[in-house]
PDB file of C-alpha atoms in Angstrom:
ATOM      1  CA  UNK A   1     111.383  73.774  95.838  1.00 78.00           C
ATOM      2  CA  UNK A   2     108.891  71.493  94.118  1.00 75.00           C
ATOM      3  CA  UNK A   3     110.547  68.154  94.802  1.00 75.00           C
ATOM      4  CA  UNK A   4     113.261  67.396  97.336  1.00 70.00           C
ATOM      5  CA  UNK A   5     116.394  65.696  96.076  1.00 64.00           C
ATOM      6  CA  UNK A   6     115.137  62.625  97.942  1.00 65.00           C
ATOM      7  CA  UNK A   7     112.155  62.584  95.567  1.00 68.00           C
ATOM      8  CA  UNK A   8     109.575  63.761  98.119  1.00 72.00           C
ATOM      9  CA  UNK A   9     107.010  66.082  96.494  1.00 77.00           C
ATOM     10  CA  UNK A  10     106.758  69.346  98.414  1.00 75.00           C
ATOM     11  CA  UNK A  11     104.090  71.088  96.314  1.00 81.00           C
ATOM     12  CA  UNK A  12     100.663  70.006  95.150  1.00 81.00           C
ATOM     13  CA  UNK A  13     100.100  69.680  91.406  1.00 82.00           C
ATOM     14  CA  UNK A  14      97.968  72.855  91.267  1.00 86.00           C
ATOM     15  CA  UNK A  15     100.797  74.838  92.887  1.00 86.00           C
ATOM     16  CA  UNK A  16     103.276  73.456  90.346  1.00 85.00           C
ATOM     17  CA  UNK A  17     100.890  74.449  87.545  1.00 88.00           C
ATOM     18  CA  UNK A  18     100.777  77.994  88.925  1.00 89.00           C
ATOM     19  CA  UNK A  19     104.587  78.175  89.064  1.00 89.00           C
ATOM     20  CA  UNK A  20     104.814  77.031  85.467  1.00 89.00           C
ATOM     21  CA  UNK A  21     102.093  79.363  84.205  1.00 91.00           C
ATOM     22  CA  UNK A  22     102.802  82.545  86.161  1.00 91.00           C
ATOM     23  CA  UNK A  23     106.298  82.565  87.677  1.00 92.00           C
ATOM     24  CA  UNK A  24     108.613  80.734  85.291  1.00 92.00           C
ATOM     25  CA  UNK A  25     107.828  82.974  82.268  1.00 91.00           C
ATOM     26  CA  UNK A  26     109.000  85.948  84.378  1.00 94.00           C
ATOM     27  CA  UNK A  27     112.233  84.294  85.494  1.00 94.00           C
ATOM     28  CA  UNK A  28     115.724  84.945  84.168  1.00 95.00           C
ATOM     29  CA  UNK A  29     116.867  81.599  85.591  1.00 97.00           C
ATOM     30  CA  UNK A  30     115.197  78.540  87.079  1.00 97.00           C
ATOM     31  CA  UNK A  31     117.270  76.091  89.111  1.00 95.00           C
ATOM     32  CA  UNK A  32     115.592  72.688  89.215  1.00 94.00           C
ATOM     33  CA  UNK A  33     117.186  69.707  90.877  1.00 89.00           C
ATOM     34  CA  UNK A  34     117.133  66.424  88.934  1.00 89.00           C
ATOM     35  CA  UNK A  35     113.664  65.258  90.063  1.00 88.00           C
ATOM     36  CA  UNK A  36     112.227  68.712  89.307  1.00 91.00           C
ATOM     37  CA  UNK A  37     113.895  68.828  85.881  1.00 93.00           C
ATOM     38  CA  UNK A  38     112.326  65.474  85.034  1.00 91.00           C
ATOM     39  CA  UNK A  39     108.872  66.747  86.027  1.00 90.00           C
ATOM     40  CA  UNK A  40     109.236  70.070  84.203  1.00 93.00           C
ATOM     41  CA  UNK A  41     110.538  68.440  81.015  1.00 95.00           C
ATOM     42  CA  UNK A  42     108.072  65.530  81.307  1.00 93.00           C
ATOM     43  CA  UNK A  43     110.788  62.957  80.728  1.00 96.00           C
ATOM     44  CA  UNK A  44     113.048  60.671  82.697  1.00 94.00           C
ATOM     45  CA  UNK A  45     116.583  61.865  83.313  1.00 91.00           C
ATOM     46  CA  UNK A  46     118.993  58.953  83.414  1.00 88.00           C
ATOM     47  CA  UNK A  47     122.247  60.456  82.189  1.00 88.00           C
ATOM     48  CA  UNK A  48     124.035  63.587  81.029  1.00 89.00           C
ATOM     49  CA  UNK A  49     122.441  63.562  77.550  1.00 93.00           C
ATOM     50  CA  UNK A  50     118.975  63.336  79.129  1.00 93.00           C
ATOM     51  CA  UNK A  51     119.786  66.250  81.423  1.00 93.00           C
ATOM     52  CA  UNK A  52     120.887  68.416  78.491  1.00 95.00           C
ATOM     53  CA  UNK A  53     117.659  67.568  76.651  1.00 97.00           C
ATOM     54  CA  UNK A  54     115.527  68.261  79.748  1.00 97.00           C
ATOM     55  CA  UNK A  55     117.220  71.639  80.283  1.00 97.00           C
ATOM     56  CA  UNK A  56     116.668  72.538  76.634  1.00 98.00           C
ATOM     57  CA  UNK A  57     112.972  71.633  76.862  1.00 97.00           C
ATOM     58  CA  UNK A  58     112.519  73.672  80.050  1.00 97.00           C
ATOM     59  CA  UNK A  59     114.372  76.676  78.624  1.00 97.00           C
ATOM     60  CA  UNK A  60     112.381  76.639  75.402  1.00 96.00           C
ATOM     61  CA  UNK A  61     109.086  76.119  77.204  1.00 94.00           C
ATOM     62  CA  UNK A  62     109.524  78.980  79.703  1.00 94.00           C
ATOM     63  CA  UNK A  63     111.897  81.323  77.860  1.00 94.00           C
ATOM     64  CA  UNK A  64     114.559  81.440  80.566  1.00 96.00           C
ATOM     65  CA  UNK A  65     117.952  80.040  81.412  1.00 98.00           C
ATOM     66  CA  UNK A  66     118.001  76.726  83.298  1.00 98.00           C
ATOM     67  CA  UNK A  67     120.601  75.536  85.787  1.00 97.00           C
ATOM     68  CA  UNK A  68     120.007  71.870  86.552  1.00 95.00           C
ATOM     69  CA  UNK A  69     121.403  71.253  90.011  1.00 88.00           C
ATOM     70  CA  UNK A  70     122.252  67.947  91.515  1.00 71.00           C
ATOM     71  CA  UNK A  71     124.498  66.664  88.809  1.00 54.00           C
ATOM     72  CA  UNK A  72     126.252  64.817  91.634  1.00 57.00           C
ATOM     73  CA  UNK A  73     123.752  62.049  91.006  1.00 65.00           C
ATOM     74  CA  UNK A  74     125.116  61.729  87.471  1.00 60.00           C
ATOM     75  CA  UNK A  75     128.691  62.980  87.349  1.00 62.00           C
ATOM     76  CA  UNK A  76     130.306  64.313  90.505  1.00 72.00           C
ATOM     77  CA  UNK A  77     129.233  67.768  91.736  1.00 83.00           C
ATOM     78  CA  UNK A  78     128.615  69.291  88.316  1.00 89.00           C
ATOM     79  CA  UNK A  79     125.633  71.445  87.378  1.00 94.00           C
ATOM     80  CA  UNK A  80     124.321  72.114  83.880  1.00 96.00           C
ATOM     81  CA  UNK A  81     123.393  75.546  82.518  1.00 98.00           C
ATOM     82  CA  UNK A  82     121.284  75.725  79.368  1.00 97.00           C
ATOM     83  CA  UNK A  83     120.958  79.255  78.021  1.00 94.00           C
ATOM     84  CA  UNK A  84     120.611  80.843  74.591  1.00 93.00           C
ATOM     85  CA  UNK A  85     120.515  77.452  72.808  1.00 94.00           C
ATOM     86  CA  UNK A  86     123.812  76.295  74.291  1.00 96.00           C
ATOM     87  CA  UNK A  87     124.873  74.472  77.411  1.00 96.00           C
ATOM     88  CA  UNK A  88     127.774  74.588  79.810  1.00 96.00           C
ATOM     89  CA  UNK A  89     128.757  72.279  82.637  1.00 94.00           C
ATOM     90  CA  UNK A  90     129.905  73.972  85.828  1.00 94.00           C
ATOM     91  CA  UNK A  91     132.370  71.625  87.434  1.00 90.00           C
ATOM     92  CA  UNK A  92     132.137  71.259  91.163  1.00 86.00           C
ATOM     93  CA  UNK A  93     134.119  69.649  93.922  1.00 82.00           C
ATOM     94  CA  UNK A  94     132.451  66.689  95.613  1.00 85.00           C
ATOM     95  CA  UNK A  95     132.821  67.371  99.354  1.00 88.00           C
ATOM     96  CA  UNK A  96     132.136  64.559 101.808  1.00 87.00           C
ATOM     97  CA  UNK A  97     129.944  66.435 104.270  1.00 88.00           C
ATOM     98  CA  UNK A  98     126.687  64.969 105.620  1.00 87.00           C
ATOM     99  CA  UNK A  99     125.375  68.466 106.428  1.00 85.00           C
ATOM    100  CA  UNK A 100     123.946  69.542 103.094  1.00 84.00           C
ATOM    101  CA  UNK A 101     120.467  70.729 104.070  1.00 82.00           C
ATOM    102  CA  UNK A 102     119.578  73.780 101.966  1.00 85.00           C
ATOM    103  CA  UNK A 103     122.464  73.476  99.534  1.00 88.00           C
ATOM    104  CA  UNK A 104     120.307  74.012  96.435  1.00 88.00           C
ATOM    105  CA  UNK A 105     118.500  76.987  97.946  1.00 88.00           C
ATOM    106  CA  UNK A 106     121.819  78.481  99.010  1.00 93.00           C
ATOM    107  CA  UNK A 107     123.178  78.071  95.485  1.00 95.00           C
ATOM    108  CA  UNK A 108     120.118  79.773  93.976  1.00 95.00           C
ATOM    109  CA  UNK A 109     120.277  82.625  96.493  1.00 95.00           C
ATOM    110  CA  UNK A 110     123.997  83.133  95.895  1.00 96.00           C
ATOM    111  CA  UNK A 111     123.375  83.309  92.133  1.00 97.00           C
ATOM    112  CA  UNK A 112     120.659  85.926  92.712  1.00 97.00           C
ATOM    113  CA  UNK A 113     123.069  87.903  94.914  1.00 96.00           C
ATOM    114  CA  UNK A 114     125.725  87.794  92.197  1.00 97.00           C
ATOM    115  CA  UNK A 115     123.254  89.002  89.587  1.00 97.00           C
ATOM    116  CA  UNK A 116     122.163  91.818  91.930  1.00 97.00           C
ATOM    117  CA  UNK A 117     125.831  92.848  92.230  1.00 97.00           C
ATOM    118  CA  UNK A 118     126.018  93.196  88.439  1.00 97.00           C
ATOM    119  CA  UNK A 119     127.716  89.916  87.553  1.00 98.00           C
ATOM    120  CA  UNK A 120     126.818  88.164  84.318  1.00 97.00           C
ATOM    121  CA  UNK A 121     124.860  84.938  84.625  1.00 97.00           C
ATOM    122  CA  UNK A 122     127.779  82.557  84.145  1.00 97.00           C
ATOM    123  CA  UNK A 123     130.016  84.583  86.462  1.00 98.00           C
ATOM    124  CA  UNK A 124     127.291  84.586  89.134  1.00 98.00           C
ATOM    125  CA  UNK A 125     126.860  80.822  88.843  1.00 97.00           C
ATOM    126  CA  UNK A 126     130.607  80.181  89.127  1.00 97.00           C
ATOM    127  CA  UNK A 127     130.901  82.470  92.171  1.00 97.00           C
ATOM    128  CA  UNK A 128     127.869  80.817  93.774  1.00 96.00           C
ATOM    129  CA  UNK A 129     129.306  77.329  93.261  1.00 95.00           C
ATOM    130  CA  UNK A 130     132.570  78.455  94.871  1.00 95.00           C
ATOM    131  CA  UNK A 131     130.639  79.945  97.809  1.00 95.00           C
ATOM    132  CA  UNK A 132     128.645  76.746  98.348  1.00 94.00           C
ATOM    133  CA  UNK A 133     131.796  74.619  98.105  1.00 93.00           C
ATOM    134  CA  UNK A 134     133.457  76.783 100.762  1.00 93.00           C
ATOM    135  CA  UNK A 135     130.388  76.546 102.974  1.00 94.00           C
ATOM    136  CA  UNK A 136     130.418  72.755 102.689  1.00 93.00           C
ATOM    137  CA  UNK A 137     134.203  72.559 103.169  1.00 93.00           C
ATOM    138  CA  UNK A 138     133.812  74.468 106.482  1.00 92.00           C
ATOM    139  CA  UNK A 139     132.181  71.312 107.931  1.00 91.00           C
ATOM    140  CA  UNK A 140     129.664  72.993 110.222  1.00 88.00           C
ATOM    141  CA  UNK A 141     128.029  70.336 112.400  1.00 89.00           C
ATOM    142  CA  UNK A 142     124.908  71.414 114.299  1.00 88.00           C
ATOM    143  CA  UNK A 143     122.468  69.131 116.084  1.00 81.00           C
ATOM    144  CA  UNK A 144     121.471  65.752 114.699  1.00 83.00           C
ATOM    145  CA  UNK A 145     120.665  64.623 111.191  1.00 80.00           C
ATOM    146  CA  UNK A 146     121.512  66.479 108.015  1.00 83.00           C
ATOM    147  CA  UNK A 147     122.257  70.000 109.153  1.00 85.00           C
ATOM    148  CA  UNK A 148     122.931  73.180 107.204  1.00 88.00           C
ATOM    149  CA  UNK A 149     126.087  74.207 105.463  1.00 88.00           C
ATOM    150  CA  UNK A 150     128.132  77.032 107.006  1.00 91.00           C
ATOM    151  CA  UNK A 151     126.750  80.190 105.409  1.00 91.00           C
ATOM    152  CA  UNK A 152     129.202  82.348 107.387  1.00 91.00           C
ATOM    153  CA  UNK A 153     132.386  80.590 106.274  1.00 93.00           C
ATOM    154  CA  UNK A 154     133.599  83.645 104.358  1.00 89.00           C
ATOM    155  CA  UNK A 155     131.905  86.364 106.385  1.00 85.00           C
ATOM    156  CA  UNK A 156     135.113  88.320 106.901  1.00 81.00           C
ATOM    157  CA  UNK A 157     136.781  87.502 103.594  1.00 75.00           C
ATOM    158  CA  UNK A 158     138.719  84.484 104.825  1.00 61.00           C
ATOM    159  CA  UNK A 159     139.558  81.867 102.221  1.00 56.00           C
TER     160      UNK A 159
END
């Protein structure tokens, strides 16, 4: 995580430069949120067309697929995949849950798990979005402030 969805920078510029130079060229997929996509593409992202352009720039620059998360700030709970010179929106359900801490990291981890299980990229993304939606729908409420989503909501195959 380079930049929190709130806009708070979590990495120094030299650390971001290292990510861009050494890690991103090795990646199959990067999953920036909207503020990160704007930084990586070196442009402002104000709407869907801007997000498509930013994802294209990032993909071309680093040679990997890009899933721009946080489309909820533009168009509901939709995320944008840019891969192989094409894009696809993954529609998501907007769930009114204040406990969303770690949602983006959970999505990225669930995609990685799907890929490790042999799923194709788009299948892994769709399954990950469904997992995160279920975890949010479970309405786990721990402590005070923005807590985590319920990672165990489907532990025993319940739906």
